[in-house]
Short mmCIF file of C-alpha atoms and ligand atoms in Angstrom, two decimals:
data_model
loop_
_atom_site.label_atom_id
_atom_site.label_comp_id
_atom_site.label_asym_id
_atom_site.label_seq_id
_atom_site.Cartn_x
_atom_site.Cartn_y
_atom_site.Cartn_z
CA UNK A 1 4.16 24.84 -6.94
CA UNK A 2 4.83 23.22 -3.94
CA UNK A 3 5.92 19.89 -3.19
CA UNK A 4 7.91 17.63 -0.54
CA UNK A 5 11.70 17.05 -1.24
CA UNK A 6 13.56 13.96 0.45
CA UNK A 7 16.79 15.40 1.29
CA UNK A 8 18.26 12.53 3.38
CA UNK A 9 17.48 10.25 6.29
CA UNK A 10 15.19 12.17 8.57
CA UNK A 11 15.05 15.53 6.44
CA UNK A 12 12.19 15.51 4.11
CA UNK A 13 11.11 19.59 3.48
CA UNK A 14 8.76 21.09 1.42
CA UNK A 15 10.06 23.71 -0.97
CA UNK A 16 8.93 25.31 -4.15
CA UNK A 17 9.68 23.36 -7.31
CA UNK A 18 9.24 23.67 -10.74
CA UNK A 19 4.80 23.86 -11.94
CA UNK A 20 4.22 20.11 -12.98
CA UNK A 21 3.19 20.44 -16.97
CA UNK A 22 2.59 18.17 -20.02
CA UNK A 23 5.84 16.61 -21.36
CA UNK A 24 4.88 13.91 -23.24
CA UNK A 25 1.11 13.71 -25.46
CA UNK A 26 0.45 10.34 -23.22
CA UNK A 27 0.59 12.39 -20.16
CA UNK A 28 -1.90 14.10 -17.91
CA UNK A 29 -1.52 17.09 -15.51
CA UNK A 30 -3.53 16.50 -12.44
CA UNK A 31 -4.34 18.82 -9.34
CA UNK A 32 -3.74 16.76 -6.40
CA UNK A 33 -6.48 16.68 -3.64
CA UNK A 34 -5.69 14.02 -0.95
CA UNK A 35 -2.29 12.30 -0.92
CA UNK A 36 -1.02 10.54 1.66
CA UNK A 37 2.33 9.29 3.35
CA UNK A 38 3.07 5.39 3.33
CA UNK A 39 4.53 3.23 5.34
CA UNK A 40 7.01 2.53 2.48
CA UNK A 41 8.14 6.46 2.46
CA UNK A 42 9.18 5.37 5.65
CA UNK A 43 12.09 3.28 4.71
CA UNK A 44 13.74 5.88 2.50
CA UNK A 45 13.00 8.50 5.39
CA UNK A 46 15.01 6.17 7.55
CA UNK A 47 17.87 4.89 5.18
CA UNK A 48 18.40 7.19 2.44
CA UNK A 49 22.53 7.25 2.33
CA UNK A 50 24.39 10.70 2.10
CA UNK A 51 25.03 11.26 -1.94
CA UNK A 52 21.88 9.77 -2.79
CA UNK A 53 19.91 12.03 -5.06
CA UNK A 54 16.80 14.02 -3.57
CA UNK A 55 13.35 12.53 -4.28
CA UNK A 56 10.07 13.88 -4.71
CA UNK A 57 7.97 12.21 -2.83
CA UNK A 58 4.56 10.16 -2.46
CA UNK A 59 2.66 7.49 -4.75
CA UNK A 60 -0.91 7.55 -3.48
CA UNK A 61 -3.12 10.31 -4.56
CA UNK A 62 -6.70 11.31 -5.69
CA UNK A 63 -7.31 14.37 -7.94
CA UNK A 64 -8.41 16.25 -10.74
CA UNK A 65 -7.71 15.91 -14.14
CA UNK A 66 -6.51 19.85 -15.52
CA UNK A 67 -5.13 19.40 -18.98
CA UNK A 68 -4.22 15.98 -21.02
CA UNK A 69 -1.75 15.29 -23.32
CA UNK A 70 -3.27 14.95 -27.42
CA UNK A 71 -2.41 11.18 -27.34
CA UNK A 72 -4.70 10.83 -24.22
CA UNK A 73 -8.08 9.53 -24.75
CA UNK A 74 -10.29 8.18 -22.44
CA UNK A 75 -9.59 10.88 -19.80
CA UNK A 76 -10.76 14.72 -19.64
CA UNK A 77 -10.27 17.66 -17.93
CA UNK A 78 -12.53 17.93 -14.95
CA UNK A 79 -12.11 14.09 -14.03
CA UNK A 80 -11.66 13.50 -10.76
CA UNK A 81 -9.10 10.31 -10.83
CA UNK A 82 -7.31 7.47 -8.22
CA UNK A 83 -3.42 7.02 -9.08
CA UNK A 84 -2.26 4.03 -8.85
CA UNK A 85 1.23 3.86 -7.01
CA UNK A 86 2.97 2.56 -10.55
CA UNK A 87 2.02 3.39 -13.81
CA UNK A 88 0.93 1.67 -16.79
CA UNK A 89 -0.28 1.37 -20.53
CA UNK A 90 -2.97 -1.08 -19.84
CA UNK A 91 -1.93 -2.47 -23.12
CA UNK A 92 0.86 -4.29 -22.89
CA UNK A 93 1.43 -8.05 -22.05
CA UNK A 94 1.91 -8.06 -18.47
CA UNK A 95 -1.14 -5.18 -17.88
CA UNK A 96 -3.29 -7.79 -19.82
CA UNK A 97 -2.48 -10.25 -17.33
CA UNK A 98 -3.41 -7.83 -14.60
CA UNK A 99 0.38 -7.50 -13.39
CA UNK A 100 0.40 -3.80 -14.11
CA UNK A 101 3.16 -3.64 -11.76
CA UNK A 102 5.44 -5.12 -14.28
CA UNK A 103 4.48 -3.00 -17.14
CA UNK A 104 6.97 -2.99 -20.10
CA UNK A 105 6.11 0.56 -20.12
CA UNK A 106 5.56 1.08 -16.62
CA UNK A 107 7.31 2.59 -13.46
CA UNK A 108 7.13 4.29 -10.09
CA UNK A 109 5.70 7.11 -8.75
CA UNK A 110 7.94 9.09 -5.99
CA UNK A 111 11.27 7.65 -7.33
CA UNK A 112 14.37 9.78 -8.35
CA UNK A 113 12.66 9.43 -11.91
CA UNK A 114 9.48 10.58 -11.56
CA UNK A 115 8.14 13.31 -9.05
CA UNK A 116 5.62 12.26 -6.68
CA UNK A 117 2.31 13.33 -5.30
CA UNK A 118 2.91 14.79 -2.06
CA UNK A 119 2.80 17.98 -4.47
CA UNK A 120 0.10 20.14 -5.39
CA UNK A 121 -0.13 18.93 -9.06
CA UNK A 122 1.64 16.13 -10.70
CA UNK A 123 2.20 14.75 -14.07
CA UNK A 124 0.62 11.11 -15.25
CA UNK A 125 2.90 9.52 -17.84
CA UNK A 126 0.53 6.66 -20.09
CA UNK A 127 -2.06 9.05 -18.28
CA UNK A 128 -4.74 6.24 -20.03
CA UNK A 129 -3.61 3.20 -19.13
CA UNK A 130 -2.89 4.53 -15.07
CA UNK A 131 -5.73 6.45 -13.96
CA UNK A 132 -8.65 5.28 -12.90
CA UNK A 133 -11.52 7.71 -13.32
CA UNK A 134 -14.05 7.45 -9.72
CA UNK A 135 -17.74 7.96 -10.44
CA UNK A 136 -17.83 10.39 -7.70
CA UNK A 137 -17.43 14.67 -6.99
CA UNK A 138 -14.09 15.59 -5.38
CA UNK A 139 -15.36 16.32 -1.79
CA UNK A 140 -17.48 13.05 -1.76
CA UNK A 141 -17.34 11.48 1.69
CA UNK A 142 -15.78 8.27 0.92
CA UNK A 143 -12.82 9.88 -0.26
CA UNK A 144 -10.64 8.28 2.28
CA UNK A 145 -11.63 5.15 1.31
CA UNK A 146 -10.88 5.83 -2.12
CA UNK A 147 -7.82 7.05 -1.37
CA UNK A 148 -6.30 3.48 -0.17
CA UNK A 149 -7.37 2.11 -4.10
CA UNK A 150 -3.96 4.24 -4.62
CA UNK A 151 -2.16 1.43 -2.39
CA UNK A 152 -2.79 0.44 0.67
CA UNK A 153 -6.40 -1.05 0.14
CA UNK A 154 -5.06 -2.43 -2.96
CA UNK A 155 -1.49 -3.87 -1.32
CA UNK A 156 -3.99 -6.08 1.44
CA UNK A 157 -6.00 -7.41 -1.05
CA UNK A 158 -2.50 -8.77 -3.32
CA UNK A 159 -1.50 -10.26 0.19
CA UNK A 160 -4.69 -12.09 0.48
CA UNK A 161 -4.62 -13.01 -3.41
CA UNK A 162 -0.85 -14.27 -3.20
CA UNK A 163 -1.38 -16.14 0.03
CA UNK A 164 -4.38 -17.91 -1.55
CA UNK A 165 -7.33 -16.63 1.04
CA UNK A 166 -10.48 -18.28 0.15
CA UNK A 167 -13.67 -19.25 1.94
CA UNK A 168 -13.42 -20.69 5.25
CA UNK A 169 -9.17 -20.30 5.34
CA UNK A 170 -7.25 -19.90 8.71
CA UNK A 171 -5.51 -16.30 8.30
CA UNK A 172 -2.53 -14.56 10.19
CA UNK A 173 -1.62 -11.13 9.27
CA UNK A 174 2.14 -9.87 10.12
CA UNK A 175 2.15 -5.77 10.37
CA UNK A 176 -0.48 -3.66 11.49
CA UNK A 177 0.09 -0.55 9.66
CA UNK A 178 -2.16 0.67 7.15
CA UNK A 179 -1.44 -2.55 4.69
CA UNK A 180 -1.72 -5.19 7.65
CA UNK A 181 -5.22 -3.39 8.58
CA UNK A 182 -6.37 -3.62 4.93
CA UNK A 183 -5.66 -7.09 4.66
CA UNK A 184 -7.60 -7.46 7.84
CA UNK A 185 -10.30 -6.12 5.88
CA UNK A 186 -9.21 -8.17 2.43
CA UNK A 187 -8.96 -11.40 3.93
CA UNK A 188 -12.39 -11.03 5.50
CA UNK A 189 -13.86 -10.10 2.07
CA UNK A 190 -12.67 -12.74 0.68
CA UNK A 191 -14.00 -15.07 3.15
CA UNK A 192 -11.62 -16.31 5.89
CA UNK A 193 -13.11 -17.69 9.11
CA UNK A 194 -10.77 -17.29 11.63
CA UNK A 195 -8.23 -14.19 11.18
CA UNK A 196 -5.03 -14.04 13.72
CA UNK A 197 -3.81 -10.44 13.89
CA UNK A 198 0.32 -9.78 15.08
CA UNK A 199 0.63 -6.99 16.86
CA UNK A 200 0.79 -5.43 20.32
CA UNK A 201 -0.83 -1.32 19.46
CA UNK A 202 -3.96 -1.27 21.19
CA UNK A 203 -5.65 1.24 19.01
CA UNK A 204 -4.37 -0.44 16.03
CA UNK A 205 -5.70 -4.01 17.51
CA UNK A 206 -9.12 -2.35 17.95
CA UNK A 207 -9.34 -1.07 14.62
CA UNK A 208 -8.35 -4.73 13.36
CA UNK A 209 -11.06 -6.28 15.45
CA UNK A 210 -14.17 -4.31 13.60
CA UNK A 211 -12.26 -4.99 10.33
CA UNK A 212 -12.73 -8.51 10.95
CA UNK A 213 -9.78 -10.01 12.96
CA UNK A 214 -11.05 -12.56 14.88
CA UNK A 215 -7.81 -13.53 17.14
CA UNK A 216 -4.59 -11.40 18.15
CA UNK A 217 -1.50 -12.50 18.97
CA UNK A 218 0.87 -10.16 20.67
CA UNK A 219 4.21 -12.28 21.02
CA UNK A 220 6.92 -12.53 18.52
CA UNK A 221 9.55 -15.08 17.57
CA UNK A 222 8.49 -18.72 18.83
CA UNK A 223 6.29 -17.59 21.25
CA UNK A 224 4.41 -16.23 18.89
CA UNK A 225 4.48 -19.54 16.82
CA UNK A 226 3.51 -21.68 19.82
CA UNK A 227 0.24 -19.23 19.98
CA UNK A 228 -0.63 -19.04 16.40
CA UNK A 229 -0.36 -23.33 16.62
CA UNK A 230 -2.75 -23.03 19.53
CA UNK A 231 -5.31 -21.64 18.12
CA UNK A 232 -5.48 -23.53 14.69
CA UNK A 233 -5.34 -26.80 16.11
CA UNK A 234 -2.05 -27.09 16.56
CA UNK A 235 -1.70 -26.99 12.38
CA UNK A 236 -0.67 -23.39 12.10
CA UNK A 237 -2.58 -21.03 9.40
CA UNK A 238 -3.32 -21.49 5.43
CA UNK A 239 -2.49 -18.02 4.57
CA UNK A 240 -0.33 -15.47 6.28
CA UNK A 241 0.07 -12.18 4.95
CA UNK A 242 3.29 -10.16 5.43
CA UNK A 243 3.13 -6.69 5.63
CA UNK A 244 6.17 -5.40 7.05
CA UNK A 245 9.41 -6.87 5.09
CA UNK A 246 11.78 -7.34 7.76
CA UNK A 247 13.50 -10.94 7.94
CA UNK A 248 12.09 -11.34 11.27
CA UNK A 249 8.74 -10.74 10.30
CA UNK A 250 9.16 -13.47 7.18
CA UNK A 251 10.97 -15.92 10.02
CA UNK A 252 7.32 -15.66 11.91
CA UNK A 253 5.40 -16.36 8.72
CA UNK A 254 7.12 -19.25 8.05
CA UNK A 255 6.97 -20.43 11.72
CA UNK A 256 3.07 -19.55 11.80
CA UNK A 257 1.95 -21.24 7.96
CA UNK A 258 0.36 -24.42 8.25
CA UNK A 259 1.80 -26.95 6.03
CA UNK A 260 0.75 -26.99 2.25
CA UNK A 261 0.40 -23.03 3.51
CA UNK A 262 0.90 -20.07 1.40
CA UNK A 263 2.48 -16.55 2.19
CA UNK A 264 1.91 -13.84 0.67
CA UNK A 265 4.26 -10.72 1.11
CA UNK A 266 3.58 -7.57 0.31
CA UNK A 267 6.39 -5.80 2.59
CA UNK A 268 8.99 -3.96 0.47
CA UNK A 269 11.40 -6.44 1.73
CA UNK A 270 14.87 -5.31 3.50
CA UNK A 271 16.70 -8.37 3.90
CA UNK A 272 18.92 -10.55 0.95
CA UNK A 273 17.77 -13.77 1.52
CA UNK A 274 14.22 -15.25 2.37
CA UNK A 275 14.92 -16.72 5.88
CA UNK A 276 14.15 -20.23 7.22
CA UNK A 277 14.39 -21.85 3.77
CA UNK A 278 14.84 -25.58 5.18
CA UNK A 279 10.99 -25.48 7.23
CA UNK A 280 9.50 -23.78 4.51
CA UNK A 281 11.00 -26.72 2.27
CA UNK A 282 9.65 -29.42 4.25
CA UNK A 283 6.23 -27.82 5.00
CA UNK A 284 5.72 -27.48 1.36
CA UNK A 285 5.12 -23.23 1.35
CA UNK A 286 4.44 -21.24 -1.53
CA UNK A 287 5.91 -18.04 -0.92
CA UNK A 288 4.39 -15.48 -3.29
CA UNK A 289 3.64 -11.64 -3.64
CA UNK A 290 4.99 -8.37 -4.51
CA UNK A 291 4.41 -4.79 -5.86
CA UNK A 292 0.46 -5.24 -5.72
CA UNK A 293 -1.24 -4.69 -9.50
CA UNK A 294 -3.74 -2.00 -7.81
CA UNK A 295 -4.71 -1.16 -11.38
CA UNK A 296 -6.15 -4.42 -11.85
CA UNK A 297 -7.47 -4.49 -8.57
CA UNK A 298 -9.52 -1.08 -8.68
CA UNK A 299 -12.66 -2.48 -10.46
CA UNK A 300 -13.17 -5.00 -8.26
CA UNK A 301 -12.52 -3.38 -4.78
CA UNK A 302 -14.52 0.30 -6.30
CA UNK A 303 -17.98 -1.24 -5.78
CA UNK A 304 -17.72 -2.27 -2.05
CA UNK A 305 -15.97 0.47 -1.32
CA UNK A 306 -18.84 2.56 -3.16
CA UNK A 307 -21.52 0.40 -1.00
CA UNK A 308 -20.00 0.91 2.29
CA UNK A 309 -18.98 -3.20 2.42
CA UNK A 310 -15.61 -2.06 3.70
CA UNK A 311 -14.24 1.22 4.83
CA UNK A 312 -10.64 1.45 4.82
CA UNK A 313 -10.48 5.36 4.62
CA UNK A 314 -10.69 4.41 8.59
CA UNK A 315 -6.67 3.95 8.47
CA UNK A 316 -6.38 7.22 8.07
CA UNK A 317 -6.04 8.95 11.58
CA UNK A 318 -4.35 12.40 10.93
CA UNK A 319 -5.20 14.68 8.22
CA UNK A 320 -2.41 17.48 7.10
CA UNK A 321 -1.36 20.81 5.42
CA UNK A 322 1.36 20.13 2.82
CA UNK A 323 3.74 22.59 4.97
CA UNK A 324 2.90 19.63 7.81
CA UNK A 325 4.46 16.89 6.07
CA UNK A 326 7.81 17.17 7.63
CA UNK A 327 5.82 15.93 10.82
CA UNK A 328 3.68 13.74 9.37
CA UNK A 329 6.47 11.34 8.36
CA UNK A 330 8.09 12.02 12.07
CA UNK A 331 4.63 10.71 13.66
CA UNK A 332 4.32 7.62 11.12
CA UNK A 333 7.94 6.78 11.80
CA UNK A 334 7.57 7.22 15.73
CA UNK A 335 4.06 4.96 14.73
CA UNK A 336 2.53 7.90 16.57
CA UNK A 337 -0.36 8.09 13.80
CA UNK A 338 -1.23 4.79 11.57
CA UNK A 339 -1.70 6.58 7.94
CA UNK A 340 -1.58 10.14 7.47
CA UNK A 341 -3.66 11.83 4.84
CA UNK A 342 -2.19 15.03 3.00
CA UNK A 343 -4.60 17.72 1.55
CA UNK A 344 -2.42 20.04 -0.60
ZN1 LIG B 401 1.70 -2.53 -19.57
#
């Protein structure tokens, strides 16, 4: 089969590998029909050192269930499935507390461990506990939206839920790739009146603006902080959520967050220390967040996706071949397309 090999910074290629099959009897085999690339491929696609071992990538997918393992259950052949980016046994203490992200069992997809689903088939470890089985045929037309329960749907809402978004909160979102946008759409969900939007991309502003962003702010550093102040009041916001993971981008969430504020960062972070610790001391922060749970987060999000409530399938603005992948990581990375959808 065919799947896409990081080789090192800039060189991801697509090259026949090994059929994905059955290994252990928790596992599932499934046919992949819509992956995509994510804005976190994109820091291994930038950074990966010389000597680091190739990776298979991708950890969003939707497909088909083909065979299961005999310790699988709940799932058959035929399903049609969401994959979370991590897996999980949905059993243990942590998945009962709806932090499948920290399974005792659990891991990543796309790592050096386990192959990823920018692939035409890939195998499910705890196959019962990870998927998620969609009430829906394969070609249904909200597939793109059920696509981003794989991450980045899922990542927006854990932003909202860690920075504490509730009815009638002041909001700032940092990042407006495909997680910023979904938190866009998140914190509106959950009720925010006024929601600031960072960023300077006029066709990703626009898309923020029907998602529910009610204010954009196109400075950075303390200009950016002066504007956010201006329009709250001079108080700064309740919740920001960060969506990037630079240090810069956590300096401007501090300098933006209203005190008694919470953050909530999502952003695969690149920096050692959390920035600015003395002003988020004395405003009294919570900083929170992490690797969303999108497990836990799937039953909630499935029926407004399912009613048209929200529609972030509308990230998506390229749609490729698996031989295209080599460019569809050079257009995310030159921010040339927001999120680009892979059909294998
Ligand atoms: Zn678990």
């Amino acid at each position: 089969m065919r799947a896409a090999v990081l080789y090192g910074a800039g060189d991801v290629r697509l090259e026949n590998v090994p059929d994905a099959r059955l290994i252990e009897p928790t596992d599932a085999l499934v046919t992949v029909s819509r992956a995509c690339i994510c804005g976190s491929d994109l820091w291994p696609y930038k950074l990966m050192k010389p000597g680091e071992p190739p990776r298979r990538m991708g950890h969003e997918a939707i497909g088909v269930v083909e065979a299961v393992g005999s310790g699988v259950h709940t799932l058959k052949v035929g399903d049609v499935v969401v994959m979370p980016f991590a897996y999980s046994d949905g059993t243990c203490v942590f998945c009962h507390e709806g932090l499948h992200t920290s399974c005792v069992h659990g891991g990543f997809f796309g790592t050096v461990e386990l192959p990823g689903a920018q692939a035409e088939a890939l195998r499910i470890p705890l196959a019962d506990g990870t998927l998620f089985v969609l009430p829906v045929g394969e070609d249904h037309a909200l597939m793109p939206s059920l696509l981003t329960l794989s991450d980045v749907m899922g990542t927006g809402h854990h932003a909202a839920r860690a920075a504490k978004v509730s009815r009638g909160k002041t909001v700032a979102v940092i990042g407006d790739g495909a997680v910023g946008l979904c938190a866009v759409i998140a914190a509106r969900r959950l009720g925010a009146e006024q929601i600031i939007m960072m960023g300077h991309h006029p066709d990703r502003i626009a898309l923020a603006k029907e998602f529910g962003a009610t204010d954009v702010v196109k400075e950075r550093g303390e200009e950016a902080f002066q504007r956010v102040r201006a329009l709250t009041g001079g108080l700064g916001v309740h919740s920001v959520l960060e969506c990037v993971g630079t240090e810069e981008a956590m300096r401007t969430a501090i300098g933006i967050a209203r005190a008694g504020g919470a953050i909530g960062r999502v952003g695969v972070p690149h920096y050692e220390a959390i920035p600015a610790s003395e002003p988020a001391f004395y405003n009294n922060l919570t900083i929170g967040g992490g690797p969303a749970p999108v497990r836990a987060y799937i039953q909630e999000l499935l029926p407004d996706v399912l009613e048209g409530k929200i529609e972030p399938g509308r990230v998506f603005d390229r749609v490729i071949g698996l031989d295209e992948v080599p460019d569809g990581y050079r257009a995310m990375n030159e921010r040339e397309a927001i999120k680009v959808m892979v059909k294998p």
